[in-house]
Each structure stands twice: as C-alpha cells, then as structure tokens.
Amino acid sequence: MLEALVVLTGLTNLTRLDVTFLLRSSPSFTSPLKIVKTRLLFLLLCIILFLSHFHLQSPISKSSVSQLFYDSLALSAWKTTGFSTWSLRANPSSGNLHPTEAYIISPAIDSVCDSAFVAHYAPKEHSLELRAKIPETFLPRFFPSNAFLIGVSSIFWREAWKYGERAFRYCNHDVGHAIAAVSFAAAELGWDVKLLDGLGFKELEGLMGLGIYQGFRIPDKPIKGKFPEIEFEHPDCVLVVFPNGVNDFNVNYKELSSAIMEFGNLEWVGNPNSLSKEHACWDVIYVTAEAVKKPLKIDDKFLVDKFQNSGVCSEGSYKGFSAREIIRKRRSAADMDGVTKIERDTFYQIMLHCLPSGCGSGEKQKRQLALPFRALSWDAEVHAVLFVHRVVGLSKGLYFLVRNEDHLDELKKVTRAEFKWEKPEGCPADLPLYELARGDCQQIAKQLSCHQDIASDGCFSLGMVAHFEPTLHSKGAWMYPRLFWETGVLGQVLYLEAHAVGISATGIGCFFDDPVHEILGLMGSNFQSLYHFTVGGPVLDKRIMSLPAYPGPSTDA
C-alpha cells in the first residue's frame, strides 16, 4: 500500500515455519516447546470452547506481533485457475475485495524499531511499513505495561467500484470481521482486546496518520471521472491490546485526545499507492460516512469485564482441528451442496457460541462478555432470525436467537401474533432460542437473499436483525456503522464454528430487507435486517488450485 517506506525486517516474509521457529527460539520463553504446545491448546480451546481465562501472556516481540497478524489479517492462501491468480486472507471480505487496512501503534520492539512507532501492516509481504516514530512516553502514559494499539481503516473505493452504494455497509461488515479476527489471535497470545470507543473521528485520523491525505470533496450527486483522492482511507476504530487479566485501568480520553493531536507534528512518511485510473463516486457513501462520524466522548468509561465462558452442550461436535487450521483454512463457501446435515446438538452448540454474555453466570443475555464480543463497548443489539433446513432432530422452520433478552418482550409484541415463541425440544436452558413457526423455509430463504441458492442449500441460514432506531436515538448516529461491526463479529464466530465442526459458511451481503421484515411482521424501523449468513456443506470447485500464502514449507493451502 505505501511506497518509499522503511520495511521492518523483523516481520518481512515470515512464513508459518518462520513464525514457529521464532516462537521456539525466543529467549523470553524458558520452556519453548512446552509453551508452543500449550499455546496451541489454549487457542484451540479459546476458539472452539471460548474459555474465559488465558494464562499465557506473551511479551510484545517480533515473533508475537508477527503471530498476531499472521492469525488475523494475513494472507491464508493463493488460488489459481487458468490465467487467473488471487489471494485469500484469514479475515473475510465482501467479494474478496478487502477494503480494511490495519496499523499498529507500539512501543519499541527489538529487531523491529528502536523507538515507539506507528506502522502499516502489509499482508501480501507479511511486513510492517513504518509511518512515524512517536514519543516513548505516549503508550505508558495511558495504558498498562505490554499494551499496544491496532488501528483499523477502510478504503470505500475498494468496494464501491463493484457494489456501488452498498460499499459502505460491506466495509463495516468487514471491520467487524477484522475486530473478531484480531480478538481471537490476541487471545492465543494471552492478550485481551477492547475498543477505544471514546475517541472521535479526528483522534482516529491523527493516531493512524490519515489526516495528511485530504482533498476529497463530496459531490452533490453520483459522478464519474478521474479523482484519485476518492481512494482515501476512512479511520474506523482503534483497539487496545493488553495482557489478559489486567482490568483495573481507566483511559482519560481528554488527555489522550490532546496527546494524539500532537501527532500532527510528527514526521510521517509514505504515500498511498494508486488503485484505479478512473473512478465513479457514489455520493451517498460519503454523505453517510460524514453523518455518522463519532465525536470525542471524554466522559465515556473504559470498562474491562472478566471473561465469561460460552456454553458447551456438544463438545464432541468438533472435529479435532488445530486452532491454526480453523483460522487459516477458513473459507467463504461459494455454493452449498443441498445435502449435508448436522445434528441438533451441533446446531445448539453453534448457537451457544453466538451468545454475547456467555453462559453459567445466571444473568440474562445482554452484556458482551464472551470472546470475541467482549471487544465491543456496548450491550448486544443484534439478534438472529434463523431458517432451519437440514438439522437432524429439529423441525424445519423459522427460529429466533435473542442475543439481548431485554428486547424479548418487545420482539414478541412487534412480530406476528401467530408466532409460537417456544423453546425447541432439547434446547439448553441457557440458550434463548425460540421456535416461531414450522415449515419448509428453503424457498423463502432463497428469495430473501436475492434469489441465491446458497441461502437454501445449507444446513441453516439466518438474517441478523438489529435493535435499530431506538439504538440510534439513544446513543447517536455514530452507532450506525457499529451495528454493522457487531454483525461482522457475529459472522466471524459463525465462520469459525462452521469450520470447527467440519462444514463451511459464508456471509450474504445481498438481501431484501423489507421482505425480511414482512416475514417477521415488523413495522417501522425499531428492528432492521443488516446482514445475512448461511452455514452448510460446501461445494468445492476442483478446477481451482490452492497454493501456500507465503514462500516456504506450509500446509495453509
């Protein structure tokens, strides 16, 4: 992405073998082989069982930062057929277009940079590109020891050239996927992740050094032409990554904002590469982005709650894959076979891991305490309406997963009067899943998802329905993209859960929201469909060859 930068050799061209070697050879570990094995076990349990405590806390080092990016935002494989070759990444993206960019704001790291720094992550090379050196006192002043920041931004143009005005929604889905991907990879290393959501747009822009790329003016109508400034990066959010179990620190957003404003005086290096020779501007994307910018919230409280376990009702559903196999072999299915079935307990197990509050605490589902939802700074606002097609032992039909039980009474009132709202047979007591109506929903699911067979040919599909207008009114317009982030986080869980039980999944960005609301009987904008998903047995295209993500011995492909 950036030209004429200092490439940090500590993270350049690290293959999977290199990462493992660095972990084993690091002088920071007294029992390297044992720790590598234990770390893999913890990640496996973290992702498959969503455990609440991670006892291994890696120091910030070349190898640990490398592993964080390798298991979250790096390339996962190359695909080729005929004269076409393209890459895949650990984090999914609409149309595999990847508008999401990532930055690290870190203290000095041996063999990487001799001072605190801001760098851009380059996934193709698995390397860091230095943007600026920052004051050594910046991070210790506001955050605990061994903490650093990950910034996330979006280039709307990467999606807009293909999807038009839908690009805004798709970019924010991808932000959610990235947040979850970073959260899982951080947990592997004994780190926790939280949004620094008190920061405003200007602070995010300054922290990542994106304010120097200005010049785009929003037109008053869609236009075509040559205006490379439309390829600017929009700062979305910043995550603080810190040792698990450290929950007694607060963030002074007023002082943090003042410190970030001084970043404008730093020596920033690098220029973005140009993506296209011609452009088409969908003005509604940029008007919306402007309208939902979040201001600085100096009174926001930074809270770190204890991890909460997710429920387990069918541990035997998982196929024994290693954590890295699940993460690195995650794929977006292009087609479903229309045959594969899963057992009822497997379905319930997947649903348990979609709950924000975990299980076992005795509290209602509401607060985001379980991995990876705990990275988000608000109570759950997104539910799931499920179309069950091929689940052995569970009747075909329409179901509803309530992810914030404060909304249950309202949902019952605003949906169709004939809906049953009954717990299905064998449903775990702490799983707020309800049967609404029985019947074959395959044709309905297909029609709702822009007549795509993939919505009807899986084991089940779903629409993510957000508590919409009341959330925007009570919190502000800036919650609009955050609702999409929450759907992306939930989608990442569905991806990994599907692969862990031996099937696949994919997000569906094209759907008809008004007919979804009609099926449910929803009127007005209190609840809004934001994202669709499908889970089932994938159809593999044998014409496509898989190649390793990076040079050297690898089993990623």
Coordinates of C-alpha atoms in Angstrom, one line a residue:
M1 CA 0.0 0.0 0.0
L2 CA 2.7 2.5 0.9
E3 CA 5.7 3.4 -1.2
A4 CA 9.2 4.6 -0.2
L5 CA 8.8 3.3 3.4
V6 CA 11.2 1.7 5.8
V7 CA 10.3 -2.0 5.7
L8 CA 10.7 -3.6 9.2
T9 CA 12.8 -6.6 8.6
G10 CA 11.5 -8.3 11.7
L11 CA 8.2 -9.0 10.1
T12 CA 9.2 -9.3 6.4
N13 CA 8.2 -12.5 4.6
L14 CA 7.7 -14.6 7.7
T15 CA 6.2 -18.0 6.7
R16 CA 4.4 -20.2 9.1
L17 CA 7.6 -22.2 9.6
D18 CA 9.4 -18.9 10.4
V19 CA 6.8 -17.9 13.0
T20 CA 7.1 -21.3 14.7
F21 CA 10.8 -21.1 14.7
L22 CA 10.8 -17.6 16.2
L23 CA 8.5 -18.8 19.0
R24 CA 10.7 -21.7 19.8
S25 CA 13.9 -19.7 19.7
S26 CA 12.8 -16.6 21.6
P27 CA 14.9 -16.0 24.8
S28 CA 11.8 -14.7 26.5
F29 CA 10.5 -18.3 27.0
T30 CA 12.1 -20.6 29.4
S31 CA 10.4 -23.8 28.1
P32 CA 9.8 -23.0 24.4
L33 CA 8.5 -26.4 23.1
K34 CA 6.1 -26.8 26.0
I35 CA 4.8 -23.3 25.7
V36 CA 4.2 -23.7 21.9
K37 CA 2.2 -26.8 22.6
T38 CA 0.3 -25.1 25.4
R39 CA -0.3 -22.0 23.4
L40 CA -1.8 -24.1 20.6
L41 CA -4.0 -25.9 23.1
F42 CA -5.2 -22.6 24.6
L43 CA -6.1 -21.2 21.2
L44 CA -7.9 -24.3 20.3
L45 CA -9.9 -24.2 23.5
C46 CA -10.4 -20.4 23.1
I47 CA -11.9 -20.6 19.7
I48 CA -13.8 -23.9 20.0
L49 CA -14.8 -23.6 23.6
F50 CA -14.4 -19.9 24.1
L51 CA -12.8 -20.3 27.5
S52 CA -12.6 -17.4 29.9
H53 CA -9.0 -17.4 31.1
F54 CA -5.8 -17.5 29.2
H55 CA -2.8 -17.9 31.4
L56 CA 0.0 -17.4 28.8
Q57 CA 0.8 -13.8 28.3
S58 CA 3.4 -13.2 25.6
P59 CA 5.6 -10.1 25.7
I60 CA 5.5 -7.7 22.9
S61 CA 8.1 -9.0 20.5
K62 CA 8.8 -9.5 16.8
S63 CA 7.5 -13.1 17.0
S64 CA 4.4 -12.3 19.0
V65 CA 3.3 -9.4 16.8
S66 CA 4.1 -11.5 13.8
Q67 CA 1.9 -14.2 15.1
L68 CA -0.9 -11.8 15.9
F69 CA -1.1 -10.5 12.3
Y70 CA -0.5 -14.0 10.8
D71 CA -3.5 -15.4 12.5
S72 CA -5.8 -12.4 11.9
L73 CA -5.2 -10.3 8.9
A74 CA -2.5 -12.1 6.8
L75 CA -2.9 -14.0 3.6
S76 CA -4.1 -17.5 4.1
A77 CA -3.6 -19.0 0.6
W78 CA -3.3 -18.2 -3.1
K79 CA -5.8 -19.6 -5.6
T80 CA -5.3 -20.1 -9.3
T81 CA -7.2 -21.4 -12.3
G82 CA -6.4 -20.8 -15.9
F83 CA -4.7 -17.4 -16.2
S84 CA -6.2 -16.0 -13.0
T85 CA -4.5 -15.9 -9.6
W86 CA -5.8 -14.3 -6.4
S87 CA -5.1 -14.4 -2.7
L88 CA -7.3 -15.1 0.3
R89 CA -6.9 -13.8 3.8
A90 CA -7.6 -15.0 7.3
N91 CA -10.2 -12.3 7.7
P92 CA -13.1 -12.5 5.2
S93 CA -14.3 -9.7 3.0
S94 CA -17.2 -8.9 0.7
G95 CA -16.3 -10.0 -2.8
N96 CA -12.7 -10.7 -1.5
L97 CA -12.0 -7.1 -2.1
H98 CA -10.5 -6.3 1.3
P99 CA -11.1 -2.6 1.9
T100 CA -9.8 -3.0 5.5
E101 CA -6.3 -1.7 6.4
A102 CA -4.6 -2.1 9.7
Y103 CA -2.0 -0.2 11.7
I104 CA 0.0 -0.9 14.9
I105 CA 0.9 1.8 17.4
S106 CA 3.6 0.1 19.5
P107 CA 6.4 0.6 22.0
A108 CA 9.9 -0.2 20.7
I109 CA 10.4 -3.8 19.6
D110 CA 13.8 -5.4 19.4
S111 CA 14.8 -6.1 15.8
V112 CA 11.9 -4.1 14.6
C113 CA 12.2 -0.5 15.6
D114 CA 14.4 1.2 18.3
S115 CA 11.6 3.6 19.3
A116 CA 7.9 3.6 19.7
F117 CA 6.3 3.8 16.3
V118 CA 3.2 3.7 14.1
A119 CA 3.4 1.2 11.2
H120 CA 1.0 0.0 8.5
Y121 CA 0.5 -3.8 8.1
A122 CA 1.2 -5.1 4.6
P123 CA -0.5 -8.5 4.3
K124 CA 1.0 -9.5 1.0
E125 CA 4.5 -9.4 2.4
H126 CA 3.5 -10.0 6.0
S127 CA 5.5 -7.0 6.9
L128 CA 5.3 -3.7 8.7
E129 CA 5.8 -0.3 6.9
L130 CA 7.0 2.4 9.2
R131 CA 4.8 5.6 9.1
A132 CA 6.2 7.5 12.0
K133 CA 8.2 7.4 15.2
I134 CA 6.3 8.6 18.3
P135 CA 7.2 9.7 21.8
E136 CA 8.3 6.8 24.1
T137 CA 6.0 8.2 26.8
F138 CA 2.8 8.0 24.8
L139 CA 1.7 4.4 25.4
P140 CA 2.9 4.1 29.1
R141 CA 1.1 7.3 30.0
F142 CA -2.4 5.9 29.1
F143 CA -2.2 2.2 29.0
P144 CA -0.8 -0.7 31.2
S145 CA 2.6 -2.3 30.6
N146 CA 2.8 -4.5 27.5
A147 CA -0.1 -2.8 25.8
F148 CA -0.3 -1.6 22.2
L149 CA -2.9 -0.4 19.8
I150 CA -4.3 -1.7 16.5
G151 CA -6.0 0.8 14.2
V152 CA -8.5 -0.2 11.5
S153 CA -9.5 1.9 8.5
S154 CA -11.5 1.3 5.3
I155 CA -10.9 2.3 1.7
F156 CA -14.5 2.7 0.4
W157 CA -13.4 2.7 -3.2
R158 CA -12.2 -0.9 -3.0
E159 CA -15.8 -2.0 -2.6
A160 CA -17.6 0.9 -4.3
W161 CA -16.3 0.2 -7.8
K162 CA -18.1 -3.1 -7.8
Y163 CA -21.0 -2.7 -5.3
G164 CA -21.9 0.9 -5.6
E165 CA -23.6 2.4 -2.5
R166 CA -23.7 -1.0 -0.8
A167 CA -20.0 -0.5 -0.2
F168 CA -20.5 1.5 3.0
R169 CA -22.4 -1.4 4.6
Y170 CA -19.9 -4.0 3.3
C171 CA -16.9 -2.1 4.5
N172 CA -18.4 -2.0 8.0
H173 CA -19.2 -5.7 7.9
D174 CA -15.5 -6.2 7.2
V175 CA -14.5 -4.0 10.1
G176 CA -16.5 -6.3 12.4
H177 CA -14.8 -9.4 10.9
A178 CA -11.4 -7.8 11.5
I179 CA -12.2 -6.9 15.1
A180 CA -13.1 -10.5 15.8
A181 CA -10.1 -11.9 13.9
V182 CA -7.7 -9.7 16.0
S183 CA -9.5 -10.7 19.2
F184 CA -9.1 -14.4 18.6
A185 CA -5.4 -14.1 17.5
A186 CA -4.7 -11.9 20.6
A187 CA -6.3 -14.4 22.9
E188 CA -3.9 -17.0 21.6
L189 CA -1.1 -14.9 23.0
G190 CA -2.7 -14.2 26.3
W191 CA -3.9 -10.7 25.4
D192 CA -7.3 -9.1 25.7
V193 CA -8.8 -6.6 23.2
K194 CA -11.1 -3.7 23.7
L195 CA -12.3 -0.8 21.5
L196 CA -11.1 2.6 22.5
D197 CA -14.6 3.9 21.6
G198 CA -14.4 7.2 23.4
L199 CA -12.1 8.5 20.7
G200 CA -13.6 10.6 17.9
F201 CA -13.0 10.6 14.2
K202 CA -10.3 13.2 14.4
E203 CA -8.4 11.3 17.1
L204 CA -8.5 8.1 15.0
E205 CA -7.4 10.0 11.9
G206 CA -4.5 11.5 13.8
L207 CA -3.4 8.3 15.5
M208 CA -3.1 6.4 12.2
G209 CA -1.6 9.4 10.3
L210 CA -4.5 9.5 7.9
G211 CA -5.2 13.3 8.2
I212 CA -2.4 14.1 5.8
Y213 CA -4.4 12.6 2.9
Q214 CA -7.1 15.2 2.4
G215 CA -8.6 16.7 -0.6
F216 CA -11.8 14.7 -1.4
R217 CA -14.9 16.8 -1.6
I218 CA -18.3 15.1 -1.5
P219 CA -20.2 15.8 -4.7
D220 CA -23.9 16.5 -4.6
K221 CA -24.7 13.6 -7.0
P222 CA -23.1 10.4 -8.3
I223 CA -20.3 11.3 -10.8
K224 CA -17.7 9.6 -12.9
G225 CA -14.2 10.8 -13.8
K226 CA -10.6 10.7 -12.6
F227 CA -10.3 11.8 -9.0
P228 CA -7.7 9.6 -7.1
E229 CA -8.5 11.4 -3.8
I230 CA -11.6 9.2 -3.6
E231 CA -9.2 6.4 -2.6
F232 CA -8.7 7.9 0.8
E233 CA -8.7 5.8 4.0
H234 CA -11.6 6.3 6.4
P235 CA -10.5 5.7 10.0
D236 CA -12.9 3.3 11.7
C237 CA -11.7 2.3 15.1
V238 CA -8.7 1.6 17.4
L239 CA -8.3 -1.4 19.6
V240 CA -6.2 -1.6 22.7
V241 CA -4.4 -4.9 23.1
F242 CA -3.2 -5.6 26.6
P243 CA -2.4 -8.6 28.9
N244 CA -5.4 -10.7 29.9
G245 CA -6.5 -10.2 33.5
V246 CA -5.4 -6.5 33.6
N247 CA -8.8 -4.8 34.2
D248 CA -8.1 -2.1 36.7
F249 CA -7.1 0.7 34.4
N250 CA -9.1 3.6 33.0
V251 CA -8.5 5.8 30.0
N252 CA -8.5 9.5 30.3
Y253 CA -9.9 10.3 26.8
K254 CA -9.5 14.1 27.2
E255 CA -5.8 13.8 27.9
L256 CA -5.4 11.0 25.3
S257 CA -7.0 13.2 22.7
S258 CA -4.6 16.1 23.4
A259 CA -1.6 13.7 23.1
I260 CA -2.9 12.4 19.8
M261 CA -3.3 15.9 18.4
E262 CA 0.4 16.3 18.8
F263 CA 0.9 13.5 16.3
G264 CA 0.3 16.1 13.6
N265 CA 3.8 17.4 14.3
L266 CA 5.4 14.1 13.7
E267 CA 7.4 13.2 10.6
W268 CA 5.0 11.0 8.7
V269 CA 6.5 9.0 5.7
G270 CA 4.9 7.2 2.8
N271 CA 2.4 7.8 0.1
P272 CA -0.6 5.5 -0.7
N273 CA -0.4 3.6 -4.0
S274 CA -3.0 4.5 -6.6
L275 CA -5.6 1.8 -7.2
S276 CA -7.5 2.9 -10.3
K277 CA -7.2 5.2 -13.3
E278 CA -10.9 6.1 -13.4
H279 CA -13.5 6.4 -10.7
A280 CA -17.2 6.6 -10.1
C281 CA -18.4 8.4 -6.9
W282 CA -21.5 7.2 -5.2
D283 CA -22.1 10.3 -3.1
V284 CA -24.4 8.5 -0.6
I285 CA -21.4 6.5 0.7
Y286 CA -19.5 9.7 1.7
V287 CA -22.5 11.6 2.9
T288 CA -23.4 8.7 5.2
A289 CA -19.8 8.4 6.4
E290 CA -19.8 12.1 7.2
A291 CA -23.1 11.9 9.1
V292 CA -22.0 9.1 11.3
K293 CA -18.6 10.3 12.4
K294 CA -18.3 10.0 16.2
P295 CA -17.2 13.0 18.2
L296 CA -14.8 12.7 21.1
K297 CA -16.6 11.4 24.2
I298 CA -14.4 12.4 27.1
D299 CA -17.0 11.0 29.6
D300 CA -17.0 7.5 28.1
K301 CA -15.9 4.9 30.7
F302 CA -13.4 2.3 29.6
L303 CA -14.5 -0.9 31.2
V304 CA -12.8 -4.3 31.1
D305 CA -15.1 -7.1 32.4
K306 CA -14.0 -10.5 33.3
F307 CA -14.1 -13.2 30.6
Q308 CA -17.2 -15.3 30.7
N309 CA -17.3 -18.9 29.4
S310 CA -19.5 -19.8 26.5
G311 CA -21.8 -22.8 26.9
V312 CA -20.9 -26.3 26.0
C313 CA -23.6 -28.9 25.2
S314 CA -21.9 -30.9 22.4
E315 CA -18.1 -30.8 22.7
G316 CA -18.0 -34.0 20.5
S317 CA -19.3 -32.0 17.5
Y318 CA -15.8 -30.6 16.9
K319 CA -13.5 -32.4 14.6
G320 CA -10.2 -32.0 16.4
F321 CA -8.7 -29.5 14.1
S322 CA -5.9 -27.4 15.5
A323 CA -6.6 -23.7 16.1
R324 CA -4.5 -22.6 13.3
E325 CA -6.2 -25.0 10.9
I326 CA -9.5 -23.4 11.8
I327 CA -8.3 -19.9 11.4
R328 CA -6.0 -20.3 8.4
K329 CA -8.3 -22.7 6.5
R330 CA -11.4 -20.5 6.9
R331 CA -13.0 -20.0 3.5
S332 CA -16.2 -18.4 2.2
A333 CA -18.2 -21.1 0.5
A334 CA -19.3 -20.2 -3.0
D335 CA -22.0 -22.9 -3.1
M336 CA -23.7 -25.3 -0.7
D337 CA -24.4 -28.9 -1.6
G338 CA -28.0 -29.1 -0.5
V339 CA -27.4 -32.4 1.1
T340 CA -25.2 -32.0 4.2
K341 CA -27.0 -32.2 7.6
I342 CA -25.9 -31.5 11.1
E343 CA -27.2 -32.9 14.4
R344 CA -29.4 -30.9 16.6
D345 CA -26.9 -30.7 19.4
T346 CA -24.3 -29.4 17.0
F347 CA -26.7 -26.6 15.9
Y348 CA -27.3 -25.8 19.6
Q349 CA -23.6 -25.7 20.2
I350 CA -23.0 -23.2 17.5
M351 CA -25.8 -21.1 18.8
L352 CA -24.4 -21.1 22.3
H353 CA -21.2 -19.6 21.0
C354 CA -23.2 -16.8 19.3
L355 CA -24.3 -15.5 22.7
P356 CA -22.6 -12.3 23.8
S357 CA -22.7 -12.9 27.6
G358 CA -21.5 -16.5 27.6
C359 CA -23.2 -19.0 29.9
G360 CA -23.1 -20.0 33.6
S361 CA -23.4 -16.6 35.2
G362 CA -27.1 -16.7 35.7
E363 CA -27.5 -13.4 34.1
K364 CA -29.7 -12.6 31.1
Q365 CA -28.0 -12.3 27.7
K366 CA -27.1 -8.6 27.2
R367 CA -23.6 -7.6 28.1
Q368 CA -20.8 -8.5 25.7
L369 CA -18.6 -10.6 28.0
A370 CA -17.6 -13.7 25.9
L371 CA -14.9 -13.9 23.2
P372 CA -14.8 -12.2 20.8
F373 CA -17.9 -10.0 21.5
R374 CA -16.1 -8.5 24.6
A375 CA -14.0 -6.4 22.3
L376 CA -17.2 -4.2 21.7
S377 CA -18.1 -1.5 24.1
W378 CA -21.9 -1.6 24.0
D379 CA -24.6 -4.1 25.0
A380 CA -25.6 -6.6 22.3
E381 CA -28.0 -5.0 19.8
V382 CA -28.1 -7.7 17.1
H383 CA -30.3 -10.8 17.0
A384 CA -30.6 -13.7 14.5
V385 CA -33.7 -14.9 12.7
L386 CA -32.9 -18.5 11.6
F387 CA -34.2 -20.5 8.6
V388 CA -33.5 -24.2 9.6
H389 CA -33.3 -26.5 6.6
R390 CA -31.2 -29.6 7.4
V391 CA -30.7 -30.1 11.2
V392 CA -31.4 -33.7 12.2
G393 CA -33.8 -33.8 15.2
L394 CA -35.0 -30.2 14.7
S395 CA -38.1 -29.3 12.7
K396 CA -37.6 -27.3 9.6
G397 CA -38.9 -23.8 10.2
L398 CA -38.3 -20.3 11.4
Y399 CA -36.4 -19.7 14.7
F400 CA -35.2 -16.6 16.6
L401 CA -32.0 -16.3 18.7
V402 CA -32.4 -13.5 21.2
R403 CA -29.0 -12.0 22.0
N404 CA -30.2 -9.3 24.3
E405 CA -33.1 -10.5 26.5
D406 CA -34.1 -7.0 27.4
H407 CA -35.6 -6.9 23.9
L408 CA -37.6 -10.2 24.2
D409 CA -40.9 -8.7 25.3
E410 CA -40.8 -6.0 22.6
L411 CA -39.9 -8.6 19.9
K412 CA -42.9 -10.7 20.9
K413 CA -45.2 -7.6 20.6
V414 CA -43.9 -6.3 17.2
T415 CA -43.7 -9.7 15.4
R416 CA -46.5 -11.8 14.0
A417 CA -49.2 -12.7 16.6
E418 CA -49.2 -16.3 15.4
F419 CA -45.6 -17.0 16.2
K420 CA -45.1 -19.6 18.9
W421 CA -42.1 -18.2 20.8
E422 CA -41.5 -21.6 22.3
K423 CA -38.1 -23.3 23.2
P424 CA -37.5 -26.2 20.8
E425 CA -37.0 -29.7 22.1
G426 CA -33.7 -30.4 23.7
C427 CA -32.7 -26.7 23.7
P428 CA -30.2 -25.9 26.5
A429 CA -31.8 -24.0 29.4
D430 CA -29.4 -21.0 29.0
L431 CA -29.9 -20.7 25.2
P432 CA -32.6 -18.1 24.4
L433 CA -33.6 -19.8 21.1
Y434 CA -37.2 -19.8 20.2
E435 CA -39.3 -21.6 17.5
L436 CA -41.5 -19.2 15.7
A437 CA -43.2 -21.4 13.0
R438 CA -42.7 -24.8 11.4
G439 CA -42.4 -25.4 7.7
D440 CA -40.0 -25.7 4.8
C441 CA -38.3 -22.2 4.5
Q442 CA -35.9 -23.0 1.7
Q443 CA -37.7 -21.1 -1.0
I444 CA -38.3 -18.2 1.4
A445 CA -34.7 -18.0 2.4
K446 CA -33.6 -18.1 -1.2
Q447 CA -35.9 -15.3 -2.2
L448 CA -35.0 -13.1 0.7
S449 CA -31.3 -13.4 -0.2
C450 CA -31.6 -12.1 -3.7
H451 CA -32.7 -15.5 -5.1
Q452 CA -29.3 -17.1 -4.2
D453 CA -29.4 -20.9 -3.9
I454 CA -26.7 -20.7 -1.2
A455 CA -29.3 -19.4 1.3
S456 CA -31.5 -22.5 0.9
D457 CA -28.9 -25.3 0.2
G458 CA -27.1 -25.1 3.6
C459 CA -28.0 -26.6 7.0
F460 CA -29.4 -23.3 8.0
S461 CA -29.3 -19.6 7.1
L462 CA -30.0 -16.5 9.0
G463 CA -30.7 -12.8 9.0
M464 CA -29.1 -10.6 11.6
V465 CA -31.7 -8.2 12.9
A466 CA -30.6 -5.2 14.9
H467 CA -32.4 -3.1 17.5
F468 CA -32.1 -0.2 15.2
E469 CA -33.9 3.1 15.5
P470 CA -34.0 3.2 19.4
T471 CA -30.3 2.5 19.5
L472 CA -29.5 5.4 17.1
H473 CA -31.8 7.7 19.0
S474 CA -30.5 6.9 22.5
K475 CA -26.8 6.8 21.6
G476 CA -26.3 8.7 18.4
A477 CA -25.9 8.3 14.7
W478 CA -22.4 7.1 15.2
M479 CA -23.9 3.7 16.3
Y480 CA -25.0 3.1 12.7
P481 CA -21.7 1.6 11.5
R482 CA -21.1 -0.1 14.9
L483 CA -24.2 -2.1 14.4
F484 CA -22.7 -3.5 11.2
W485 CA -19.4 -4.1 13.2
E486 CA -21.4 -6.3 15.6
T487 CA -22.9 -8.3 12.7
G488 CA -19.4 -8.8 11.4
V489 CA -18.1 -10.1 14.8
L490 CA -21.1 -12.5 14.9
G491 CA -20.3 -13.6 11.4
Q492 CA -16.7 -14.4 12.2
V493 CA -17.9 -16.7 15.0
L494 CA -20.2 -18.5 12.6
Y495 CA -17.3 -18.9 10.1
L496 CA -15.0 -20.5 12.7
E497 CA -17.7 -22.6 14.3
A498 CA -18.7 -24.0 11.0
H499 CA -15.2 -24.9 10.1
A500 CA -14.6 -26.4 13.6
V501 CA -17.5 -28.8 13.1
G502 CA -16.3 -29.8 9.6
I503 CA -18.6 -27.7 7.3
S504 CA -18.4 -24.1 6.0
A505 CA -20.2 -20.8 5.9
T506 CA -20.4 -17.5 4.0
G507 CA -21.8 -14.1 4.5
I508 CA -24.6 -12.9 2.2
G509 CA -24.5 -9.2 1.6
C510 CA -27.3 -9.0 -1.0
F511 CA -30.8 -9.5 0.5
F512 CA -34.2 -7.8 0.6
D513 CA -34.6 -6.2 4.0
D514 CA -38.3 -5.1 3.6
P515 CA -39.5 -8.7 2.8
V516 CA -37.5 -9.9 5.8
H517 CA -39.4 -7.5 7.9
E518 CA -42.6 -8.6 6.3
I519 CA -42.0 -12.3 7.1
L520 CA -41.5 -11.3 10.7
G521 CA -44.3 -8.9 10.8
L522 CA -42.1 -6.0 11.7
M523 CA -43.3 -2.4 11.1
G524 CA -41.3 0.8 11.2
S525 CA -37.6 0.9 12.0
N526 CA -37.3 -0.3 15.5
F527 CA -35.7 -3.5 14.2
Q528 CA -33.7 -3.7 10.9
S529 CA -32.1 -6.6 9.0
L530 CA -28.4 -5.8 8.4
Y531 CA -26.6 -8.9 7.3
H532 CA -27.4 -12.5 6.1
F533 CA -25.4 -15.7 6.6
T534 CA -25.5 -19.3 5.6
V535 CA -23.9 -22.4 7.1
G536 CA -23.6 -25.8 5.4
G537 CA -21.7 -28.3 3.3
P538 CA -19.6 -26.5 0.7
V539 CA -19.3 -27.4 -3.0
L540 CA -15.6 -27.4 -3.8
D541 CA -14.5 -26.3 -7.3
K542 CA -11.9 -28.8 -8.4
R543 CA -10.7 -26.6 -11.2
I544 CA -9.1 -24.2 -8.7
M545 CA -5.7 -25.0 -7.4
S546 CA -4.6 -23.9 -3.9
L547 CA -1.1 -22.6 -3.1
P548 CA 0.6 -21.5 0.1
A549 CA 0.1 -18.0 1.3
Y550 CA 3.9 -17.3 1.7
P551 CA 7.1 -18.9 0.3
G552 CA 8.4 -21.9 2.1
P553 CA 7.0 -25.2 3.5
S554 CA 3.4 -24.7 4.6
T555 CA 0.1 -26.6 4.9
D556 CA -2.0 -23.5 4.7
A557 CA -3.2 -24.2 1.2

